[in-house]
């Protein structure tokens, strides 16, 4: 069965600090996809990144970077030089393809990030 | 492109009353999902439709929850009768249908419907 763990429930940092959000997943499939979503106070989940299980290259997008390590089943998310606007709940998610169901998509419990001015 | 529309945004009811939530997905998205998000938790899948057929409702409390997507476009989620523990945000999401077996599709979410049961 698929499972996503985000051990950090809440993190507080001061603006301009770097912060890493951890994500550990469990799956028996060899083909799967990992996602990060952001949920700001407005409540809408916003897609940030998708990574497939065959691509372990790290990715950087502006102040955001992602580190995927299959050996440790982790897909961690780092925000460099954090800003107050980064304050939100961040969810890691795992998706497995299923021929019958199309897609099994499971979220972790989320990490609440507070960036203080 | 218009996003996923949900209504109402907020609803307060007393226990044992009924409530219905509506969702209109992104045009052309064949797959529609309803998630329940209890405060402080991650979203939990209630039901997944592909076009107008149910592909996964294993976590839907069928004694009180029902959902339909009659014409394969918009969808309604109903709770009857509501319990205190149903207080949550109900999120609708949609995605395009991928190739068979693909798990790659990005889910696009609506703003959610916040339910408070007193």
XYZ file of N, CA and C in Angstrom:
705
model
N 0.850 -1.200 0.000
C 0.000 0.000 0.000
C 0.879 1.241 0.000
N 0.410 2.268 -0.639
C 1.191 3.490 -0.723
C 0.969 4.359 0.502
N 2.041 5.055 0.910
C 1.974 5.887 2.103
C 2.967 7.024 1.972
N 2.598 8.187 2.495
C 3.485 9.339 2.491
C 3.595 9.870 3.915
N 4.822 10.072 4.363
C 5.064 10.582 5.710
C 5.778 11.924 5.633
N 5.257 12.877 6.364
C 5.925 14.174 6.526
C 6.079 14.365 8.031
N 7.262 14.081 8.516
C 7.479 14.019 9.960
C 7.387 15.383 10.641
N 7.672 16.429 9.894
C 7.643 17.777 10.490
C 6.210 18.304 10.418
N 5.607 18.494 11.572
C 4.240 18.999 11.581
C 4.230 20.509 11.340
N 5.124 21.205 12.048
C 5.200 22.655 11.923
C 6.654 23.095 11.960
N 6.972 24.083 11.133
C 8.316 24.668 11.132
C 8.159 26.186 11.126
N 8.955 26.854 11.939
C 8.996 28.317 11.926
C 10.420 28.768 11.622
N 10.532 29.686 10.702
C 11.841 30.249 10.367
C 11.685 31.757 10.273
N 12.829 32.428 10.320
C 12.844 33.871 10.125
C 13.132 34.134 8.652
N 12.528 35.162 8.140
C 12.702 35.513 6.732
C 14.177 35.484 6.345
N 14.410 34.982 5.123
C 15.733 34.854 4.495
C 16.478 33.593 4.935
N 15.957 32.865 5.910
C 16.574 31.588 6.243
C 16.205 30.547 5.192
N 17.041 29.540 5.045
C 16.725 28.402 4.194
C 15.971 27.375 5.044
N 15.061 26.639 4.399
C 14.297 25.631 5.135
C 14.066 24.424 4.241
N 14.152 23.237 4.827
C 13.919 21.993 4.088
C 12.751 21.247 4.690
N 11.825 20.864 3.824
C 10.662 20.086 4.235
C 10.884 18.640 3.796
N 10.725 17.725 4.736
C 11.029 16.324 4.454
C 9.786 15.557 3.997
N 10.026 14.599 3.128
C 8.958 13.715 2.656
C 9.537 12.328 2.441
N 8.918 11.336 3.047
C 9.315 9.939 2.863
C 8.097 9.178 2.381
N 8.295 8.317 1.401
C 7.156 7.609 0.820
C 7.382 6.105 0.820
N 6.294 5.373 0.690
C 6.339 3.922 0.587
C 5.491 3.498 -0.603
N 6.042 2.637 -1.425
C 5.299 2.093 -2.548
C 5.936 0.795 -2.984
N 5.134 -0.082 -3.569
C 5.674 -1.338 -4.115
C 5.873 -1.219 -5.618
N 5.327 -0.149 -6.208
C 5.436 -0.004 -7.651
C 6.827 0.475 -8.035
N 7.233 0.139 -9.244
C 8.499 0.662 -9.759
C 8.273 1.957 -10.531
N 7.033 2.139 -10.995
C 6.688 3.373 -11.695
C 5.718 4.173 -10.839
N 6.114 5.350 -10.467
C 5.262 6.199 -9.637
C 5.700 7.642 -9.825
N 4.874 8.537 -9.285
C 5.141 9.972 -9.408
C 5.024 10.619 -8.038
N 5.859 11.589 -7.809
C 5.852 12.329 -6.558
C 5.530 13.785 -6.846
N 4.771 14.376 -5.962
C 4.317 15.748 -6.151
C 4.527 16.547 -4.858
N 4.636 17.847 -5.033
C 4.501 18.778 -3.918
C 3.416 19.785 -4.280
N 2.545 20.030 -3.276
C 1.511 21.041 -3.399
C 1.654 22.029 -2.244
N 1.249 23.259 -2.505
C 1.243 24.325 -1.490
C -0.201 24.706 -1.203
N -0.544 24.841 0.073
C -1.882 25.278 0.457
C -1.758 26.550 1.290
N -1.909 27.706 0.642
C -1.837 28.973 1.386
C -3.089 29.147 2.228
N -3.130 30.186 3.046
C -4.304 30.407 3.910
C -5.626 30.471 3.150
N -5.606 30.813 1.891
C -6.846 30.867 1.112
C -7.458 29.473 0.936
N -6.656 28.436 1.083
C -7.183 27.070 1.092
C -7.016 26.271 -0.178
N -6.746 26.913 -1.281
C -6.658 26.168 -2.546
C -5.293 25.503 -2.669
N -5.270 24.248 -3.012
C -4.013 23.517 -3.199
C -3.409 23.893 -4.543
N -2.155 24.296 -4.507
C -1.464 24.765 -5.708
C -0.334 23.801 -6.041
N -0.322 23.314 -7.253
C 0.706 22.377 -7.713
C 2.057 23.076 -7.805
N 3.107 22.427 -7.298
C 4.459 22.980 -7.375
C 5.350 22.177 -8.312
N 5.374 20.849 -8.133
C 6.297 20.055 -8.926
C 5.822 18.609 -9.008
N 6.180 17.934 -10.077
C 5.971 16.504 -10.263
C 7.304 15.889 -10.665
N 7.564 14.704 -10.128
C 8.799 13.992 -10.464
C 8.456 12.527 -10.660
N 8.960 11.889 -11.733
C 8.692 10.466 -11.911
C 9.812 9.629 -11.307
N 9.513 8.376 -11.070
C 10.417 7.502 -10.327
C 11.701 7.168 -11.076
N 11.748 7.478 -12.356
C 12.946 7.153 -13.135
C 13.866 8.353 -13.299
N 13.468 9.469 -12.744
C 14.260 10.680 -12.917
C 14.702 11.188 -11.551
N 15.930 10.877 -11.178
C 16.426 11.276 -9.865
C 17.212 12.564 -9.894
N 17.172 13.257 -11.009
C 17.879 14.536 -11.075
C 17.206 15.530 -10.145
N 18.016 16.258 -9.423
C 17.458 17.318 -8.600
C 16.956 18.449 -9.489
N 16.001 19.179 -8.970
C 15.439 20.253 -9.771
C 15.432 21.542 -8.978
N 15.706 22.628 -9.680
C 15.704 23.944 -9.060
C 14.788 24.847 -9.869
N 13.942 25.579 -9.148
C 13.080 26.558 -9.795
C 13.072 27.804 -8.923
N 13.881 28.755 -9.303
C 13.979 29.975 -8.506
C 14.520 29.675 -7.122
N 13.750 30.006 -6.110
C 14.191 29.760 -4.718
C 13.855 28.349 -4.253
N 13.137 27.600 -5.076
C 12.704 26.250 -4.712
C 13.645 25.213 -5.317
N 13.927 24.175 -4.552
C 14.678 23.046 -5.103
C 14.161 21.765 -4.474
N 14.318 20.669 -5.224
C 13.809 19.381 -4.778
C 14.905 18.343 -4.908
N 15.014 17.506 -3.894
C 16.023 16.455 -3.860
C 15.325 15.108 -3.761
N 15.415 14.301 -4.832
C 14.754 13.000 -4.899
C 15.826 11.931 -4.731
N 15.686 11.087 -3.717
C 16.622 9.996 -3.499
C 15.838 8.700 -3.360
N 15.911 7.890 -4.391
C 15.189 6.609 -4.391
C 15.731 5.675 -3.314
N 17.021 5.756 -3.058
C 17.646 4.831 -2.105
C 17.065 4.991 -0.700
N 16.621 6.188 -0.377
C 16.042 6.449 0.944
C 14.545 6.754 0.859
N 13.971 6.577 -0.346
C 12.532 6.853 -0.568
C 12.161 8.235 -0.036
N 12.952 9.218 -0.421
C 12.689 10.577 0.064
C 12.601 11.554 -1.097
N 11.803 12.583 -0.895
C 11.618 13.625 -1.909
C 11.479 14.938 -1.145
N 12.626 15.512 -0.794
C 12.648 16.678 0.073
C 12.608 17.980 -0.709
N 12.075 18.997 -0.072
C 11.805 20.285 -0.705
C 12.511 21.372 0.092
N 13.339 22.161 -0.579
C 14.083 23.229 0.086
C 13.674 24.576 -0.481
N 13.411 25.496 0.421
C 13.160 26.886 0.033
C 14.363 27.696 0.495
N 14.994 28.362 -0.439
C 16.163 29.182 -0.134
C 15.720 30.622 0.081
N 16.312 31.266 1.067
C 15.979 32.672 1.348
C 14.475 32.852 1.472
N 13.906 32.186 2.451
C 12.447 32.156 2.608
C 11.867 33.568 2.738
N 10.611 33.665 2.307
C 9.894 34.932 2.386
C 8.570 34.710 3.113
N 8.003 35.783 3.618
C 6.739 35.680 4.349
C 5.657 35.033 3.481
N 5.697 35.285 2.182
C 4.680 34.718 1.270
C 4.799 33.202 1.131
N 5.899 32.651 1.607
C 6.048 31.190 1.574
C 5.272 30.516 2.703
N 4.749 31.284 3.620
C 3.983 30.710 4.727
C 2.751 29.989 4.190
N 2.660 28.712 4.490
C 1.583 27.878 3.950
C 1.745 26.478 4.533
N 0.800 25.621 4.176
C 0.971 24.195 4.463
C 1.423 23.534 3.164
N 2.448 22.717 3.270
C 3.008 22.048 2.098
C 2.738 20.547 2.198
N 2.204 20.015 1.104
C 1.871 18.588 1.067
C 2.726 17.879 0.024
N 3.243 16.743 0.434
C 3.901 15.824 -0.483
C 2.867 14.767 -0.861
N 2.888 14.317 -2.103
C 1.902 13.328 -2.540
C 2.553 12.302 -3.451
N 1.971 11.112 -3.452
C 2.468 9.988 -4.252
C 1.342 9.505 -5.154
N 1.673 9.300 -6.396
C 0.672 8.809 -7.340
C 1.194 7.578 -8.054
N 0.361 6.553 -8.067
C 0.692 5.339 -8.800
C -0.304 5.171 -9.932
N 0.165 4.722 -11.058
C -0.746 4.443 -12.146
C -1.450 3.138 -11.902
N -2.691 3.086 -12.297
C -3.468 1.851 -12.174
C -4.325 1.745 -13.412
N -4.220 0.661 -14.122
C -4.933 0.555 -15.394
C -6.437 0.642 -15.178
N -6.913 0.043 -14.093
C -8.355 0.092 -13.833
C -8.788 1.447 -13.281
N -8.005 1.990 -12.354
C -8.426 3.201 -11.672
C -7.907 4.466 -12.332
N -6.918 4.347 -13.175
C -6.345 5.538 -13.777
C -5.245 6.128 -12.931
N -5.499 6.357 -11.682
C -4.503 7.022 -10.843
C -4.876 6.865 -9.369
N -3.928 6.417 -8.563
C -4.104 6.405 -7.109
C -3.231 7.502 -6.526
N -3.833 8.502 -5.954
C -3.138 9.717 -5.527
C -3.315 9.848 -4.015
N -2.193 9.811 -3.267
C -2.249 9.863 -1.804
C -1.398 11.008 -1.278
N -1.957 11.766 -0.345
C -1.251 12.907 0.247
C -0.647 12.544 1.592
N 0.440 13.206 1.935
C 0.974 13.167 3.284
C 0.166 14.084 4.184
N 0.501 14.118 5.478
C -0.269 14.933 6.431
C 0.036 16.420 6.365
N 1.093 16.789 5.667
C 1.403 18.208 5.509
C 2.365 18.748 6.546
N 3.104 19.778 6.161
C 3.985 20.527 7.063
C 3.581 21.995 6.983
N 3.279 22.557 8.149
C 2.897 23.981 8.195
C 4.162 24.812 8.360
N 4.437 25.649 7.381
C 5.616 26.516 7.421
C 5.191 27.942 7.745
N 5.805 28.496 8.764
C 5.576 29.901 9.110
C 6.888 30.648 8.930
N 6.858 31.670 8.090
C 8.036 32.495 7.875
C 7.783 33.836 8.544
N 8.591 34.124 9.532
C 8.391 35.332 10.333
C 9.221 36.480 9.788
N 8.663 37.689 9.787
C 9.413 38.833 9.242
C 10.536 39.260 10.176
N -7.545 29.579 -18.920
C -8.497 28.475 -18.721
C -9.128 28.636 -17.349
N -10.433 28.441 -17.279
C -11.131 28.544 -16.007
C -10.702 27.381 -15.119
N -10.679 27.650 -13.803
C -10.262 26.620 -12.862
C -11.423 25.746 -12.448
N -11.208 24.976 -11.394
C -12.247 24.119 -10.837
C -13.137 24.985 -9.946
N -14.427 24.954 -10.233
C -15.372 25.773 -9.477
C -16.090 24.923 -8.440
N -16.218 25.461 -7.224
C -16.937 24.764 -6.172
C -17.887 25.738 -5.478
N -19.004 25.190 -5.040
C -19.928 25.988 -4.231
C -20.728 25.070 -3.318
N -21.201 25.565 -2.180
C -20.873 26.882 -1.627
C -19.479 26.879 -1.011
N -18.915 28.020 -0.725
C -17.606 28.078 -0.085
C -17.695 27.733 1.395
N -18.797 28.106 2.015
C -18.976 27.858 3.445
C -20.407 27.389 3.695
N -20.520 26.460 4.634
C -21.845 25.974 5.003
C -21.820 25.570 6.472
N -22.811 26.047 7.215
C -22.951 25.659 8.624
C -24.306 24.990 8.766
N -24.316 23.785 9.313
C -25.565 23.063 9.518
C -25.529 22.408 10.899
N -26.692 21.937 11.315
C -26.745 21.192 12.567
C -26.659 19.705 12.243
N -26.205 18.944 13.236
C -26.094 17.495 12.997
C -27.461 16.939 12.641
N -27.398 15.928 11.820
C -28.562 15.219 11.282
C -29.217 15.948 10.112
N -28.770 17.172 9.817
C -29.269 17.833 8.608
C -28.501 17.322 7.393
N -28.959 17.736 6.219
C -28.295 17.319 4.987
C -27.635 18.524 4.317
N -26.660 18.232 3.465
C -25.942 19.293 2.755
C -25.463 18.730 1.418
N -25.345 19.603 0.446
C -24.847 19.193 -0.869
C -23.812 20.190 -1.354
N -22.767 19.663 -1.970
C -21.701 20.484 -2.538
C -21.622 20.211 -4.040
N -21.310 21.264 -4.760
C -21.271 21.172 -6.214
C -19.867 21.468 -6.720
N -19.487 20.788 -7.806
C -18.167 20.990 -8.389
C -18.274 20.978 -9.906
N -17.642 21.945 -10.540
C -17.529 21.960 -11.997
C -16.052 21.913 -12.357
N -15.601 20.831 -12.968
C -14.163 20.672 -13.220
C -13.695 21.515 -14.402
N -12.417 21.461 -14.647
C -11.856 22.129 -15.816
C -12.398 21.463 -17.069
N -12.770 22.274 -18.040
C -13.362 21.749 -19.260
C -12.443 20.713 -19.913
N -13.015 19.565 -20.220
C -12.243 18.524 -20.885
C -11.568 17.536 -19.946
N -11.564 17.831 -18.657
C -10.963 16.894 -17.699
C -11.929 15.749 -17.438
N -11.478 14.534 -17.763
C -12.364 13.383 -17.632
C -12.445 12.871 -16.196
N -11.400 13.103 -15.421
C -11.355 12.531 -14.079
C -11.674 13.601 -13.042
N -12.544 13.253 -12.109
C -12.961 14.176 -11.042
C -12.841 13.462 -9.706
N -12.327 14.175 -8.734
C -12.078 13.629 -7.405
C -12.770 14.494 -6.353
N -13.276 13.851 -5.324
C -13.703 14.538 -4.107
C -12.797 14.074 -2.968
N -12.227 15.065 -2.280
C -11.389 14.798 -1.122
C -12.018 15.455 0.108
N -11.798 14.830 1.261
C -12.169 15.414 2.546
C -10.890 15.817 3.271
N -10.820 17.070 3.713
C -9.650 17.511 4.464
C -10.093 18.013 5.838
N -9.820 17.202 6.851
C -10.099 17.586 8.232
C -8.975 18.504 8.700
N -9.308 19.460 9.537
C -8.349 20.461 9.994
C -7.068 19.812 10.513
N -5.936 20.241 9.965
C -4.647 19.729 10.417
C -4.211 18.434 9.761
N -4.990 17.961 8.800
C -4.651 16.712 8.125
C -4.517 16.915 6.625
N -3.966 15.910 5.971
C -3.891 15.947 4.520
C -5.214 15.523 3.903
N -5.434 15.882 2.655
C -6.680 15.479 1.986
C -6.791 13.960 1.890
N -7.999 13.476 2.078
C -8.280 12.044 1.974
C -9.309 11.830 0.874
N -8.997 10.911 -0.040
C -9.894 10.672 -1.165
C -11.199 10.054 -0.702
N -12.306 10.638 -1.162
C -13.621 10.049 -0.915
C -14.088 9.250 -2.121
N -13.991 9.850 -3.298
C -14.497 9.195 -4.491
C -13.803 9.764 -5.712
N -13.610 8.888 -6.703
C -12.979 9.277 -7.965
C -13.871 8.821 -9.110
N -14.162 9.752 -10.012
C -14.944 9.454 -11.214
C -14.039 9.530 -12.438
N -14.325 8.670 -13.399
C -13.750 8.855 -14.726
C -14.949 8.955 -15.671
N -15.076 10.127 -16.285
C -16.304 10.484 -17.006
C -17.475 10.356 -16.028
N -18.500 9.576 -16.323
C -19.608 9.498 -15.373
C -19.601 8.212 -14.577
N -18.494 7.473 -14.627
C -18.390 6.226 -13.884
C -17.502 6.353 -12.664
N -17.885 5.622 -11.606
C -17.090 5.614 -10.383
C -15.953 4.620 -10.530
N -14.719 5.057 -10.289
C -13.588 4.140 -10.372
C -13.022 3.791 -8.997
N -13.321 4.623 -7.971
C -12.861 4.301 -6.622
C -13.727 5.041 -5.616
N -14.497 4.307 -4.845
C -15.263 4.910 -3.750
C -15.059 4.107 -2.474
N -13.914 3.482 -2.362
C -13.648 2.587 -1.243
C -13.612 3.300 0.112
N -13.341 4.608 0.130
C -13.272 5.334 1.391
C -14.470 6.265 1.598
N -15.478 6.099 0.806
C -16.689 6.917 0.949
C -17.625 6.255 1.964
N -18.002 6.953 3.040
C -18.951 6.368 4.014
C -20.345 6.315 3.386
N -20.626 5.214 2.776
C -21.805 5.136 1.911
C -23.129 5.170 2.681
N -23.089 5.001 3.987
C -24.332 5.092 4.728
C -24.837 6.539 4.813
N -23.926 7.499 4.590
C -24.357 8.897 4.719
C -23.887 9.784 3.572
N -22.887 9.357 2.848
C -22.336 10.150 1.752
C -22.767 9.534 0.421
N -23.077 10.421 -0.527
C -23.325 9.965 -1.894
C -22.776 11.013 -2.855
N -22.431 10.569 -4.044
C -21.913 11.498 -5.046
C -22.347 11.018 -6.413
N -22.528 11.970 -7.304
C -22.887 11.612 -8.663
C -22.249 12.574 -9.653
N -22.095 12.066 -10.849
C -21.548 12.866 -11.951
C -22.287 12.399 -13.197
N -23.546 12.787 -13.273
C -24.469 12.169 -14.208
C -24.071 12.328 -15.675
N -23.627 13.483 -16.077
C -23.326 13.713 -17.491
C -21.830 13.756 -17.748
N -21.067 13.312 -16.770
C -19.616 13.283 -16.955
C -18.957 14.636 -16.905
N -19.677 15.637 -16.389
C -19.077 16.978 -16.293
C -19.079 17.383 -14.820
N -20.122 18.128 -14.389
C -20.121 18.568 -13.001
C -20.589 17.442 -12.081
N -20.340 17.662 -10.791
C -20.596 16.610 -9.810
C -21.189 17.210 -8.545
N -21.956 16.393 -7.837
C -22.541 16.786 -6.551
C -22.168 15.760 -5.502
N -21.754 16.241 -4.347
C -21.467 15.402 -3.180
C -22.498 15.736 -2.111
N -23.174 14.715 -1.602
C -24.211 14.945 -0.599
C -23.879 14.206 0.694
N -24.240 14.824 1.794
C -24.100 14.199 3.110
C -25.466 14.246 3.783
N -25.946 13.044 4.182
C -27.260 12.984 4.818
C -27.393 11.697 5.618
N -27.547 11.761 6.929
C -27.508 12.955 7.784
C -26.070 13.282 8.218
N -25.798 14.543 8.434
C -24.446 14.943 8.817
C -24.166 14.643 10.285
N -22.895 14.326 10.553
C -22.420 14.116 11.915
C -21.380 15.185 12.238
N -21.109 15.339 13.523
C -20.127 16.341 13.948
C -18.774 16.106 13.275
N -18.397 14.830 13.126
C -17.084 14.524 12.570
C -16.979 14.780 11.067
N -18.089 15.184 10.445
C -18.039 15.532 9.023
C -17.549 16.956 8.809
N -17.346 17.699 9.893
C -16.812 19.057 9.763
C -15.440 18.973 9.118
N -15.307 19.631 7.969
C -14.080 19.513 7.178
C -14.201 20.442 5.970
N -13.130 20.493 5.202
C -13.175 21.145 3.893
C -13.304 20.044 2.855
N -14.251 20.218 1.950
C -14.452 19.241 0.880
C -13.861 19.832 -0.403
N -12.840 19.154 -0.871
C -12.088 19.625 -2.025
C -12.453 18.819 -3.257
N -12.669 19.520 -4.332
C -12.883 18.867 -5.623
C -11.637 19.105 -6.468
N -11.247 18.101 -7.210
C -10.106 18.229 -8.107
C -10.434 17.538 -9.419
N -9.736 17.950 -10.458
C -9.923 17.270 -11.737
C -8.583 17.094 -12.429
N -8.531 16.138 -13.333
C -7.324 15.919 -14.114
C -7.721 15.357 -15.468
N -6.855 15.543 -16.460
C -7.136 14.931 -17.742
C -6.926 13.424 -17.623
N -7.552 12.652 -18.475
C -7.334 11.208 -18.419
C -5.998 10.917 -19.060
N -5.173 10.124 -18.367
C -3.862 9.824 -18.907
C -3.899 8.541 -19.693
N -2.771 8.158 -20.166
C -2.664 6.870 -20.830
C -2.937 5.780 -19.809
N -3.402 4.638 -20.253
C -3.737 3.578 -19.318
C -2.599 3.261 -18.389
N -2.841 3.307 -17.109
C -1.823 2.994 -16.121
C -0.985 4.181 -15.723
N -1.192 5.338 -16.301
C -0.346 6.482 -15.963
C -0.746 7.090 -14.636
N 0.219 7.391 -13.803
C -0.064 8.099 -12.562
C 0.445 9.513 -12.608
N 0.706 10.008 -13.826
C 1.422 11.268 -13.952
C 0.554 12.502 -13.909
N -0.752 12.315 -13.969
C -1.598 13.492 -14.137
C -1.566 14.406 -12.927
N -1.477 15.684 -13.203
C -1.511 16.694 -12.160
C -2.962 16.977 -11.808
N -3.284 16.948 -10.524
C -4.624 17.286 -10.083
C -4.709 18.788 -9.889
N -5.758 19.388 -10.432
C -6.035 20.805 -10.216
C -7.211 20.900 -9.258
N -7.027 21.672 -8.191
C -8.011 21.737 -7.125
C -8.841 23.005 -7.176
N -10.066 22.887 -6.692
C -10.887 24.048 -6.441
C -10.564 24.637 -5.085
N -11.251 25.711 -4.736
C -10.977 26.421 -3.474
C -11.547 25.692 -2.264
N -12.435 24.735 -2.492
C -12.977 23.948 -1.392
C -14.274 24.501 -0.833
N -15.003 23.620 -0.177
C -16.235 23.987 0.532
C -16.043 23.611 1.991
N -16.083 24.625 2.851
C -15.856 24.379 4.281
C -17.179 24.105 4.974
N -17.293 22.921 5.563
C -18.509 22.512 6.267
C -18.271 22.515 7.766
N -19.171 23.166 8.485
C -19.176 23.123 9.948
C -20.481 22.498 10.396
N -20.375 21.412 11.161
C -21.557 20.729 11.686
C -21.638 21.000 13.176
N -22.749 21.605 13.616
C -22.901 21.978 15.035
C -23.783 20.972 15.775
